[in-house]
Coordinates of C-alpha atoms in Angstrom, one line a residue:
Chain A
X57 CA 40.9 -90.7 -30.2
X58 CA 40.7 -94.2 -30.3
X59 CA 38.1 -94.5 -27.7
X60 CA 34.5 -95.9 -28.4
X61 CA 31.6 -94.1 -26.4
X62 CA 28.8 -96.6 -26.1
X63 CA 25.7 -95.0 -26.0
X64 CA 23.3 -96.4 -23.5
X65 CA 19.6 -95.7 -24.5
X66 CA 18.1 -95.2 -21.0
X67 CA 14.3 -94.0 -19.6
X68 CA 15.7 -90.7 -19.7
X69 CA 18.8 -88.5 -18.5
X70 CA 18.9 -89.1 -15.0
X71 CA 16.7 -91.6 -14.5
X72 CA 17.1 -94.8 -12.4
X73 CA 16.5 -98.4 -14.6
X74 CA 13.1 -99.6 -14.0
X75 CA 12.6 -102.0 -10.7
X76 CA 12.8 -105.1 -13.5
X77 CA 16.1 -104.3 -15.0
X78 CA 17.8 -103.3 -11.5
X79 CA 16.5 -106.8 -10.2
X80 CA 18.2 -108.3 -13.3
X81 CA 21.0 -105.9 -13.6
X82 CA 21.0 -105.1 -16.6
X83 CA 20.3 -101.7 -18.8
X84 CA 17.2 -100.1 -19.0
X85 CA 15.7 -99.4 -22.8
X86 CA 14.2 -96.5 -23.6
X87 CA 11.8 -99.0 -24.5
X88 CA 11.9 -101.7 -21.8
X89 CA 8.7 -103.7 -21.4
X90 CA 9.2 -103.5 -18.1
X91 CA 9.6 -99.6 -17.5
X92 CA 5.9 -98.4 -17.4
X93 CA 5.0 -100.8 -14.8
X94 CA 7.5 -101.5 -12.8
X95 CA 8.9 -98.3 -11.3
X96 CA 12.2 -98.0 -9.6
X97 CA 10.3 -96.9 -6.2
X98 CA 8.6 -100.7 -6.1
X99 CA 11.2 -103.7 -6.0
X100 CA 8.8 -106.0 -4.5
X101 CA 6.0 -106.2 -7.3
X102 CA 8.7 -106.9 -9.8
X103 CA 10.3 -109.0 -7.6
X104 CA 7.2 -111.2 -6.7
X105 CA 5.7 -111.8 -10.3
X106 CA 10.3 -112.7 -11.0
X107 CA 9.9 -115.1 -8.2
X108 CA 6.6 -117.1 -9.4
X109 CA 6.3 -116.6 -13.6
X110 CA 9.7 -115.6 -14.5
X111 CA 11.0 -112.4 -16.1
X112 CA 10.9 -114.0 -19.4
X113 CA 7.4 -115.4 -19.0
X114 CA 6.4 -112.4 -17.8
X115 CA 8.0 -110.3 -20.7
X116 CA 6.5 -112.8 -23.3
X117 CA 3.1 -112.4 -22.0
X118 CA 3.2 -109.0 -22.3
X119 CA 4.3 -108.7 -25.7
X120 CA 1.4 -110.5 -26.9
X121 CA -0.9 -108.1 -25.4
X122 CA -1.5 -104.4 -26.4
X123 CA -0.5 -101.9 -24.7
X124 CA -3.6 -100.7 -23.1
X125 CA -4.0 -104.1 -21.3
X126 CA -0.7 -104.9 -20.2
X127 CA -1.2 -102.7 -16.7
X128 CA -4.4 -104.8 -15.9
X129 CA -2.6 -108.0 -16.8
X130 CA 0.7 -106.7 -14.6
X131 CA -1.8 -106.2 -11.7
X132 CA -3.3 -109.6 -12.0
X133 CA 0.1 -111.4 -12.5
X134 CA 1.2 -109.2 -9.0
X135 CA -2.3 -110.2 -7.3
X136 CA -1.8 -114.1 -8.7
X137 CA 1.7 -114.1 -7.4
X138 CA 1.5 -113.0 -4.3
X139 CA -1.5 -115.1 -3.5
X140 CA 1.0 -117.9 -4.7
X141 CA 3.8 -116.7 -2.2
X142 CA 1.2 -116.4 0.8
X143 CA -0.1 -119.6 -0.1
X144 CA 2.2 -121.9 -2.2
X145 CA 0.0 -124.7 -2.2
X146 CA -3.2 -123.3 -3.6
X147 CA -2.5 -119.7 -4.9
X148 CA -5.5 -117.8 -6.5
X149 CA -7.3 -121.1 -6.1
X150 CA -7.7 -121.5 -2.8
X151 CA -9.3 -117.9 -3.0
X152 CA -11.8 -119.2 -5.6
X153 CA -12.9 -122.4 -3.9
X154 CA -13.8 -120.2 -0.6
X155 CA -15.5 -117.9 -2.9
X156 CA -17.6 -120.9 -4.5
X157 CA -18.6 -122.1 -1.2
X158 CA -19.6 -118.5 0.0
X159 CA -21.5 -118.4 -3.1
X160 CA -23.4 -121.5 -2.8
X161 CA -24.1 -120.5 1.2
X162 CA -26.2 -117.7 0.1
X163 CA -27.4 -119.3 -2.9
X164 CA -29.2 -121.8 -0.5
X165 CA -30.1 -119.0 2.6
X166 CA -31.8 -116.9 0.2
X167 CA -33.7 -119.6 -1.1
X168 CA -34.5 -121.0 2.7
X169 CA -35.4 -116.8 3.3
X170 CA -37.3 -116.7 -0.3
X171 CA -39.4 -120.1 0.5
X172 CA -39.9 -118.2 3.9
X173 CA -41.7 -115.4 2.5
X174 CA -43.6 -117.5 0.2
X175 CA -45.0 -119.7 3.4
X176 CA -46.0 -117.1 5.7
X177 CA -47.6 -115.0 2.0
X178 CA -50.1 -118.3 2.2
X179 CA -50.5 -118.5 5.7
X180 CA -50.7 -114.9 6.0
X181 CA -53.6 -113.6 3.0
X182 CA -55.8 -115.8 1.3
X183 CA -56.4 -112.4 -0.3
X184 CA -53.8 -112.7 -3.3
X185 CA -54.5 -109.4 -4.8
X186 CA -53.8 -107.5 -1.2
X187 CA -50.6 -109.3 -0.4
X188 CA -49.1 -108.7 -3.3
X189 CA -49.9 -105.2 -3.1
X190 CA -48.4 -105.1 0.4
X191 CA -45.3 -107.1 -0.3
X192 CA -45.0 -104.6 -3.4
X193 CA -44.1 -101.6 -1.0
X194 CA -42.8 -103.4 1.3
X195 CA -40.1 -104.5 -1.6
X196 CA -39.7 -101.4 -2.6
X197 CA -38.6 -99.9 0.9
X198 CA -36.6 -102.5 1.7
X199 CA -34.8 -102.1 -1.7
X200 CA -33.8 -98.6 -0.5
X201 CA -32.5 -100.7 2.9
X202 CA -30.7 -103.1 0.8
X203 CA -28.6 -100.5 -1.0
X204 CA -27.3 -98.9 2.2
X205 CA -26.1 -102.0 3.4
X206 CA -23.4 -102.2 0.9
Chain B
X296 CA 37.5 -152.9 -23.2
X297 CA 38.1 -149.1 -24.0
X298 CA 34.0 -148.5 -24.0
X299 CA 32.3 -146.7 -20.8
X300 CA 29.0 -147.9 -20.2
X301 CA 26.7 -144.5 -18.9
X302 CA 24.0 -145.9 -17.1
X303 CA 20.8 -143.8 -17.0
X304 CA 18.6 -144.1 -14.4
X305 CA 15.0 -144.3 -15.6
X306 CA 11.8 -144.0 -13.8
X307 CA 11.9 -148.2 -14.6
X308 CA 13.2 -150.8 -17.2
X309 CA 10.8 -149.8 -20.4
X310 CA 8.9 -146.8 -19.2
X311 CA 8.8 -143.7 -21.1
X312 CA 10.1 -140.4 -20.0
X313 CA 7.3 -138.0 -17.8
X314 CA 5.6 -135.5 -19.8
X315 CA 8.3 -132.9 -18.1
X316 CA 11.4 -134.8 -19.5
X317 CA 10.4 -135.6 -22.7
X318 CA 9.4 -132.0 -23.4
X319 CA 12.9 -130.2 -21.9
X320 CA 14.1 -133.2 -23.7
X321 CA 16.1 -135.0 -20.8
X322 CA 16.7 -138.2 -19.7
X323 CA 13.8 -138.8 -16.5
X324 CA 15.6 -139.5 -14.0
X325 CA 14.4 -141.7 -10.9
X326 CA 13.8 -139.1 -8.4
X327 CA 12.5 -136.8 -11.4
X328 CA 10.3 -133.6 -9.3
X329 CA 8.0 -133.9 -12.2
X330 CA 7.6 -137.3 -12.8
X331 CA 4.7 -138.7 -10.0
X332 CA 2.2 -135.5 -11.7
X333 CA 3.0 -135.0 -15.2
X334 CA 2.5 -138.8 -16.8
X335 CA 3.8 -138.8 -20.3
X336 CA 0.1 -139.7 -22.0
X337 CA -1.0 -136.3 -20.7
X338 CA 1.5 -133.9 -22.5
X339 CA -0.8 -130.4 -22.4
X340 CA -0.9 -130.4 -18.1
X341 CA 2.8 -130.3 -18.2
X342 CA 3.3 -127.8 -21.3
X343 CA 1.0 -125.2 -20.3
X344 CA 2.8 -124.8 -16.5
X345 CA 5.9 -124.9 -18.7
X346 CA 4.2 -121.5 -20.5
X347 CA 3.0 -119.8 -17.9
X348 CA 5.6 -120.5 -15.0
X349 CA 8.2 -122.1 -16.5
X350 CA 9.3 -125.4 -15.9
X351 CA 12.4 -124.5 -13.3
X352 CA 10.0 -121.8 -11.2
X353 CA 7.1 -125.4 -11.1
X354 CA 10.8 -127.4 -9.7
X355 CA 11.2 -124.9 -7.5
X356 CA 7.9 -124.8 -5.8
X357 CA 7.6 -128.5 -5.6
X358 CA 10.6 -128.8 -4.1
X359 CA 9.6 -126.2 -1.4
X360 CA 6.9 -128.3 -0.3
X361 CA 6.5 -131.4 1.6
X362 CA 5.8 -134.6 -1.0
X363 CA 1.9 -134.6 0.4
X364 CA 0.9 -131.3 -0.9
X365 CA 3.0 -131.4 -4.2
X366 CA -0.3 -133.4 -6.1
X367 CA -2.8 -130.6 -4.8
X368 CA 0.0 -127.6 -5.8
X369 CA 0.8 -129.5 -9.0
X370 CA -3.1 -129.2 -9.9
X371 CA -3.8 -125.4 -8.9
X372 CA -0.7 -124.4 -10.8
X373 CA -2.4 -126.2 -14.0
X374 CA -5.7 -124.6 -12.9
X375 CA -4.1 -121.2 -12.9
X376 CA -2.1 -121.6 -16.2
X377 CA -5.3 -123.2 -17.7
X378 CA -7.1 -119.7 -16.8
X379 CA -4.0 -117.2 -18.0
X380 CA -4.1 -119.6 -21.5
X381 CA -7.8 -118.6 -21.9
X382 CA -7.5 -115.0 -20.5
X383 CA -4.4 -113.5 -20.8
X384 CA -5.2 -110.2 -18.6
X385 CA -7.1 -111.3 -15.8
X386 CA -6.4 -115.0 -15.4
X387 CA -7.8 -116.5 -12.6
X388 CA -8.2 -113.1 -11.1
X389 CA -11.1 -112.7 -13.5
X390 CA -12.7 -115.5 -12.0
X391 CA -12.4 -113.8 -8.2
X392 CA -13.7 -110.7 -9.3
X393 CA -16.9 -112.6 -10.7
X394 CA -17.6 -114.3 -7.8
X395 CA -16.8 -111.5 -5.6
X396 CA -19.3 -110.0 -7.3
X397 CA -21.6 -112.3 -7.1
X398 CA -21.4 -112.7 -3.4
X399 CA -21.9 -108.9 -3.2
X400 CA -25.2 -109.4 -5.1
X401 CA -26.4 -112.3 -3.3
X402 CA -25.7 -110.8 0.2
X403 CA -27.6 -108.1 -1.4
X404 CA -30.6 -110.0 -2.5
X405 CA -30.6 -111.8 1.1
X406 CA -30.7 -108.8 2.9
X407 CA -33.7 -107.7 0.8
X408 CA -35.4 -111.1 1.4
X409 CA -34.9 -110.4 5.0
X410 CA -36.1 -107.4 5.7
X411 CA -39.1 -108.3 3.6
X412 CA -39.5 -111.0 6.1
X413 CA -39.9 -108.7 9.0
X414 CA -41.9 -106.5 7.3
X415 CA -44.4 -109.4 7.1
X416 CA -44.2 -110.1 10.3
X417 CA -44.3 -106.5 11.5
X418 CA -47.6 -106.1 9.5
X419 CA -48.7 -109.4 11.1
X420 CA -47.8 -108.9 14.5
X421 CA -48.9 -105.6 16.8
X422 CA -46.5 -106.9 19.6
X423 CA -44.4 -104.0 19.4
X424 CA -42.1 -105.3 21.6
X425 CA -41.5 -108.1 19.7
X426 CA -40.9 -106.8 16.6
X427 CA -38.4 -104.4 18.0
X428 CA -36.7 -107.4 19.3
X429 CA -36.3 -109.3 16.0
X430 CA -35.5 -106.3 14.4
X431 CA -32.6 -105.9 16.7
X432 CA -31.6 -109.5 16.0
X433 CA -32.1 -108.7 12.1
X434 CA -29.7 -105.2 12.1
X435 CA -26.8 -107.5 13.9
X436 CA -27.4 -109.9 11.1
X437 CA -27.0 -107.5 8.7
X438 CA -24.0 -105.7 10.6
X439 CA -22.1 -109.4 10.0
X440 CA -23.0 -109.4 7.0
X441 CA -21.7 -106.1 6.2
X442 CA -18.2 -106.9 7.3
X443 CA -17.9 -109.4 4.9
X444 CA -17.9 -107.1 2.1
X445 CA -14.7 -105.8 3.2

Protein backbone atom coordinates (compact mmCIF):
# COMPACT_ATOMS: atom_id res chain seq x y z
CA UNK A 1 0.00 0.00 0.00
CA UNK A 2 2.46 2.46 0.46
CA UNK A 3 4.44 1.50 -2.47
CA UNK A 4 4.96 3.89 -5.59
CA UNK A 5 5.09 2.03 -9.03
CA UNK A 6 7.16 4.23 -11.35
CA UNK A 7 6.01 3.94 -14.71
CA UNK A 8 8.70 3.75 -17.25
CA UNK A 9 7.56 4.95 -20.72
CA UNK A 10 9.62 2.55 -22.93
CA UNK A 11 9.65 1.81 -27.06
CA UNK A 12 7.22 -0.67 -26.30
CA UNK A 13 6.46 -3.80 -23.93
CA UNK A 14 9.31 -5.90 -24.38
CA UNK A 15 11.45 -4.00 -26.16
CA UNK A 16 15.24 -3.43 -25.60
CA UNK A 17 16.36 0.65 -25.07
CA UNK A 18 17.59 1.96 -28.27
CA UNK A 19 21.64 1.38 -28.93
CA UNK A 20 21.93 5.33 -27.62
CA UNK A 21 20.33 5.01 -24.33
CA UNK A 22 22.03 1.41 -23.56
CA UNK A 23 25.46 3.20 -24.43
CA UNK A 24 24.42 5.94 -21.90
CA UNK A 25 22.44 3.72 -19.55
CA UNK A 26 19.76 5.35 -19.17
CA UNK A 27 15.79 4.75 -20.04
CA UNK A 28 14.55 4.69 -23.31
CA UNK A 29 11.45 7.27 -24.10
CA UNK A 30 8.72 6.33 -25.94
CA UNK A 31 9.94 9.25 -27.60
CA UNK A 32 13.73 9.08 -27.56
CA UNK A 33 15.45 11.04 -30.33
CA UNK A 34 17.64 8.40 -30.54
CA UNK A 35 15.20 5.32 -30.94
CA UNK A 36 14.45 5.44 -34.78
CA UNK A 37 17.97 5.48 -35.71
CA UNK A 38 19.80 3.82 -33.58
CA UNK A 39 18.53 0.32 -33.04
CA UNK A 40 19.52 -1.94 -30.24
CA UNK A 41 21.02 -4.53 -32.94
CA UNK A 42 23.86 -1.69 -33.97
CA UNK A 43 26.13 -0.37 -30.93
CA UNK A 44 28.84 0.74 -33.10
CA UNK A 45 27.02 3.50 -35.21
CA UNK A 46 25.80 5.06 -31.95
CA UNK A 47 28.83 4.52 -30.47
CA UNK A 48 31.09 6.13 -33.29
CA UNK A 49 29.01 9.41 -33.90
CA UNK A 50 29.15 9.30 -29.20
CA UNK A 51 32.83 9.13 -29.67
CA UNK A 52 33.49 12.11 -32.26
CA UNK A 53 30.22 14.79 -31.84
CA UNK A 54 28.81 13.84 -28.56
CA UNK A 55 25.38 12.48 -27.56
CA UNK A 56 24.26 15.87 -26.71
CA UNK A 57 25.57 17.44 -29.97
CA UNK A 58 24.31 14.89 -31.70
CA UNK A 59 20.71 15.07 -29.93
CA UNK A 60 20.72 18.97 -30.49
CA UNK A 61 21.34 18.73 -34.01
CA UNK A 62 18.68 16.54 -34.51
CA UNK A 63 16.09 18.51 -32.83
CA UNK A 64 16.54 21.28 -35.07
CA UNK A 65 15.88 19.23 -38.04
CA UNK A 66 12.54 17.71 -39.11
CA UNK A 67 11.88 14.56 -38.90
CA UNK A 68 12.15 13.48 -42.39
CA UNK A 69 15.86 14.56 -42.60
CA UNK A 70 17.19 13.46 -39.45
CA UNK A 71 17.98 9.65 -40.98
CA UNK A 72 20.01 11.34 -43.83
CA UNK A 73 21.74 13.61 -41.36
CA UNK A 74 22.30 10.35 -38.87
CA UNK A 75 24.01 8.63 -41.85
CA UNK A 76 26.28 11.57 -42.67
CA UNK A 77 27.15 12.22 -38.95
CA UNK A 78 28.02 8.05 -38.98
CA UNK A 79 29.93 8.41 -42.52
CA UNK A 80 31.72 11.83 -41.02
CA UNK A 81 32.68 10.03 -37.90
CA UNK A 82 34.00 7.11 -38.88
CA UNK A 83 36.08 8.77 -41.55
CA UNK A 84 37.26 10.88 -38.36
CA UNK A 85 38.19 7.54 -36.37
CA UNK A 86 39.97 5.95 -39.55
CA UNK A 87 41.74 9.06 -40.03
CA UNK A 88 41.87 11.40 -36.99
CA UNK A 89 43.93 13.84 -38.56
CA UNK A 90 41.89 14.79 -41.68
CA UNK A 91 38.47 13.14 -41.38
CA UNK A 92 36.00 13.72 -44.32
CA UNK A 93 38.65 16.19 -45.54
CA UNK A 94 41.22 14.19 -46.51
CA UNK A 95 38.49 12.41 -48.67
CA UNK A 96 37.64 15.74 -50.36
CA UNK A 97 41.06 16.97 -51.09
CA UNK A 98 41.74 13.39 -53.00
CA UNK A 99 38.54 13.93 -54.66
CA UNK A 100 39.54 17.61 -55.86
CA UNK A 101 42.71 16.38 -57.15
CA UNK A 102 40.94 13.39 -59.02
CA UNK A 103 38.71 15.99 -60.33
CA UNK A 104 41.25 18.36 -61.59
CA UNK A 105 43.19 15.11 -63.29
CA UNK A 106 40.46 14.54 -65.55
CA UNK A 107 39.58 18.02 -65.87
CA UNK A 108 43.05 18.49 -67.61
CA UNK A 109 43.11 14.67 -69.54
CA UNK A 110 39.92 15.47 -71.11
CA UNK A 111 40.99 18.65 -72.22
CA UNK A 112 44.60 17.15 -73.48
CA UNK A 113 41.97 14.15 -75.23
CA UNK A 114 39.50 17.10 -76.43
CA UNK A 115 42.45 19.31 -77.95
CA UNK A 116 43.41 15.88 -79.41
CA UNK A 117 40.47 15.46 -81.38
CA UNK A 118 40.39 18.92 -82.44
CA UNK A 119 44.14 18.59 -83.99
CA UNK A 120 43.81 15.50 -85.89
CA UNK A 121 39.81 17.12 -87.08
CA UNK A 122 42.31 19.80 -88.94
CA UNK A 123 44.87 17.65 -89.94
CA UNK A 124 42.51 15.05 -90.82
CA UNK A 125 39.48 17.12 -93.32
CA UNK A 126 39.94 20.28 -94.72
CA UNK A 127 36.33 19.36 -95.56
CA UNK A 128 34.45 20.86 -92.41
CA UNK A 129 31.06 19.90 -93.43
CA UNK A 130 32.14 15.93 -93.82
CA UNK A 131 34.05 15.76 -90.59
CA UNK A 132 31.54 16.99 -88.61
CA UNK A 133 29.23 14.74 -90.07
CA UNK A 134 31.52 11.84 -89.35
CA UNK A 135 32.46 12.83 -85.89
CA UNK A 136 28.51 13.30 -85.45
CA UNK A 137 28.06 9.35 -85.59
CA UNK A 138 30.92 8.57 -84.44
CA UNK A 139 29.72 10.65 -81.10
CA UNK A 140 26.76 9.18 -81.06
CA UNK A 141 28.13 5.45 -80.94
CA UNK A 142 30.55 6.11 -78.73
CA UNK A 143 27.88 7.70 -76.35
CA UNK A 144 26.22 4.26 -76.29
CA UNK A 145 30.06 2.94 -75.30
CA UNK A 146 30.37 5.57 -72.74
CA UNK A 147 27.23 4.54 -70.80
CA UNK A 148 28.26 0.88 -70.48
CA UNK A 149 31.43 1.76 -68.94
CA UNK A 150 29.79 2.89 -65.89
CA UNK B 1 49.82 37.40 6.70
CA UNK B 2 46.57 35.29 6.74
CA UNK B 3 46.12 35.98 2.69
CA UNK B 4 47.05 32.96 0.10
CA UNK B 5 48.30 34.19 -2.99
CA UNK B 6 46.76 31.62 -5.99
CA UNK B 7 48.96 32.04 -8.77
CA UNK B 8 47.57 31.40 -12.20
CA UNK B 9 49.57 30.38 -14.80
CA UNK B 10 48.85 32.35 -17.98
CA UNK B 11 49.87 31.70 -21.46
CA UNK B 12 52.38 35.06 -20.47
CA UNK B 13 52.47 38.27 -18.17
CA UNK B 14 49.53 40.42 -20.06
CA UNK B 15 48.14 38.12 -22.69
CA UNK B 16 44.55 37.40 -23.03
CA UNK B 17 42.98 34.08 -22.58
CA UNK B 18 42.76 31.65 -26.13
CA UNK B 19 39.64 31.88 -27.81
CA UNK B 20 38.84 28.23 -26.04
CA UNK B 21 39.33 29.65 -22.39
CA UNK B 22 37.67 32.64 -22.67
CA UNK B 23 34.54 31.08 -24.17
CA UNK B 24 34.34 27.86 -21.38
CA UNK B 25 35.22 30.81 -19.30
CA UNK B 26 38.55 29.49 -17.64
CA UNK B 27 41.61 30.63 -16.68
CA UNK B 28 44.20 29.58 -19.94
CA UNK B 29 46.53 27.85 -18.56
CA UNK B 30 50.28 27.47 -19.93
CA UNK B 31 50.02 24.18 -21.48
CA UNK B 32 46.34 25.03 -22.61
CA UNK B 33 45.43 22.08 -25.68
CA UNK B 34 43.66 24.91 -27.23
CA UNK B 35 45.76 27.66 -26.95
CA UNK B 36 48.65 27.46 -30.00
CA UNK B 37 45.18 27.18 -32.65
CA UNK B 38 42.41 28.96 -31.31
CA UNK B 39 44.04 32.76 -30.82
CA UNK B 40 41.58 34.91 -28.89
CA UNK B 41 41.11 37.70 -31.96
CA UNK B 42 39.53 34.73 -33.87
CA UNK B 43 36.55 33.76 -31.59
CA UNK B 44 34.07 31.96 -34.48
CA UNK B 45 37.09 28.99 -35.38
CA UNK B 46 36.90 28.02 -31.81
CA UNK B 47 32.97 28.36 -31.20
CA UNK B 48 31.77 26.56 -34.04
CA UNK B 49 34.14 23.17 -33.11
CA UNK B 50 32.67 24.02 -29.74
CA UNK B 51 28.97 23.39 -31.58
CA UNK B 52 29.49 20.76 -33.57
CA UNK B 53 32.05 18.52 -31.51
CA UNK B 54 32.13 19.94 -28.41
CA UNK B 55 35.03 21.45 -26.88
CA UNK B 56 36.12 18.15 -24.52
CA UNK B 57 35.63 15.56 -27.76
CA UNK B 58 38.31 18.68 -29.86
CA UNK B 59 40.68 18.10 -26.24
CA UNK B 60 40.41 14.80 -26.77
CA UNK B 61 41.50 14.37 -30.28
CA UNK B 62 44.33 16.84 -29.93
CA UNK B 63 45.58 15.16 -27.24
CA UNK B 64 45.58 11.84 -29.24
CA UNK B 65 47.83 13.10 -31.62
CA UNK B 66 51.41 14.02 -31.80
CA UNK B 67 51.95 18.09 -31.43
CA UNK B 68 52.94 18.14 -35.41
CA UNK B 69 49.57 17.17 -36.73
CA UNK B 70 47.39 18.93 -34.10
CA UNK B 71 47.51 22.47 -36.57
CA UNK B 72 46.38 20.35 -39.70
CA UNK B 73 43.50 18.34 -37.38
CA UNK B 74 42.75 21.62 -35.67
CA UNK B 75 41.89 23.10 -39.26
CA UNK B 76 39.82 20.06 -40.88
CA UNK B 77 37.73 19.88 -37.72
CA UNK B 78 36.87 23.75 -38.33
CA UNK B 79 36.43 22.76 -42.05
CA UNK B 80 34.00 20.06 -41.14
CA UNK B 81 31.99 22.10 -38.51
CA UNK B 82 32.11 25.07 -41.00
CA UNK B 83 30.21 22.64 -43.51
CA UNK B 84 27.60 20.94 -40.76
CA UNK B 85 26.85 25.04 -39.75
CA UNK B 86 25.89 25.59 -43.44
CA UNK B 87 24.27 22.15 -44.15
CA UNK B 88 22.94 20.55 -41.29
CA UNK B 89 22.11 17.11 -43.10
CA UNK B 90 24.84 16.32 -45.24
CA UNK B 91 27.79 18.33 -43.97
CA UNK B 92 30.81 17.72 -45.61
CA UNK B 93 29.44 14.54 -46.87
CA UNK B 94 27.40 16.76 -49.36
CA UNK B 95 30.50 17.92 -50.70
CA UNK B 96 31.85 14.10 -51.41
CA UNK B 97 28.88 13.11 -52.99
CA UNK B 98 29.26 16.24 -55.49
CA UNK B 99 32.54 15.54 -56.44
CA UNK B 100 32.04 11.89 -56.53
CA UNK B 101 29.77 12.76 -58.88
CA UNK B 102 31.56 14.70 -60.72
CA UNK B 103 34.37 12.39 -61.15
CA UNK B 104 31.81 9.83 -62.41
CA UNK B 105 30.90 12.40 -65.17
CA UNK B 106 34.16 13.40 -66.09
CA UNK B 107 35.51 9.77 -66.39
CA UNK B 108 32.51 9.57 -68.40
CA UNK B 109 33.10 12.39 -70.68
CA UNK B 110 36.88 11.11 -71.05
CA UNK B 111 35.94 7.87 -72.12
CA UNK B 112 33.67 9.38 -74.76
CA UNK B 113 36.56 11.64 -75.95
CA UNK B 114 38.53 8.61 -76.22
CA UNK B 115 36.84 6.43 -78.08
CA UNK B 116 36.05 9.27 -80.36
CA UNK B 117 39.74 9.37 -80.77
CA UNK B 118 40.08 6.04 -82.11
CA UNK B 119 37.31 6.17 -84.14
CA UNK B 120 39.26 8.90 -85.98
CA UNK B 121 42.01 7.11 -86.30
CA UNK B 122 40.22 3.95 -87.22
CA UNK B 123 38.53 5.89 -90.15
CA UNK B 124 42.08 7.31 -90.94
CA UNK B 125 44.02 4.31 -90.79
CA UNK B 126 43.20 0.80 -92.85
CA UNK B 127 46.05 -0.83 -90.89
CA UNK B 128 43.85 -3.20 -89.28
CA UNK B 129 46.38 -4.50 -87.28
CA UNK B 130 47.05 -1.47 -85.80
CA UNK B 131 43.96 -0.29 -84.87
CA UNK B 132 43.18 -3.63 -83.20
CA UNK B 133 46.23 -2.96 -81.29
CA UNK B 134 45.33 0.51 -79.91
CA UNK B 135 42.08 -0.51 -79.37
CA UNK B 136 43.38 -3.18 -77.11
CA UNK B 137 45.50 -0.60 -75.30
CA UNK B 138 42.24 1.77 -75.17
CA UNK B 139 39.69 -1.23 -73.50
CA UNK B 140 42.58 -1.72 -70.66
CA UNK B 141 42.43 2.01 -70.30
CA UNK B 142 38.97 1.97 -69.85
CA UNK B 143 39.00 -1.30 -67.60
CA UNK B 144 41.29 1.04 -65.02
CA UNK B 145 39.20 3.32 -65.29
CA UNK B 146 36.29 1.39 -64.50
CA UNK B 147 37.59 0.23 -61.20
CA UNK B 148 37.77 3.48 -59.96
CA UNK B 149 34.13 3.93 -59.92
CA UNK B 150 33.93 1.42 -57.27
Amino acid sequence: TGVTVIKVEMGGPGSSPCASCKLLRRRCAKDCIFAPYFPPDDPHKFAIVHKVFGASNVSKMLQELPVHQRADAVNSLVFEANARVRDPVYGCVGAISYLQNQVSQLQMQLAVAQAEILCIQMQQEPNLHEVSTSLLLCYVEKEKMGTSFV
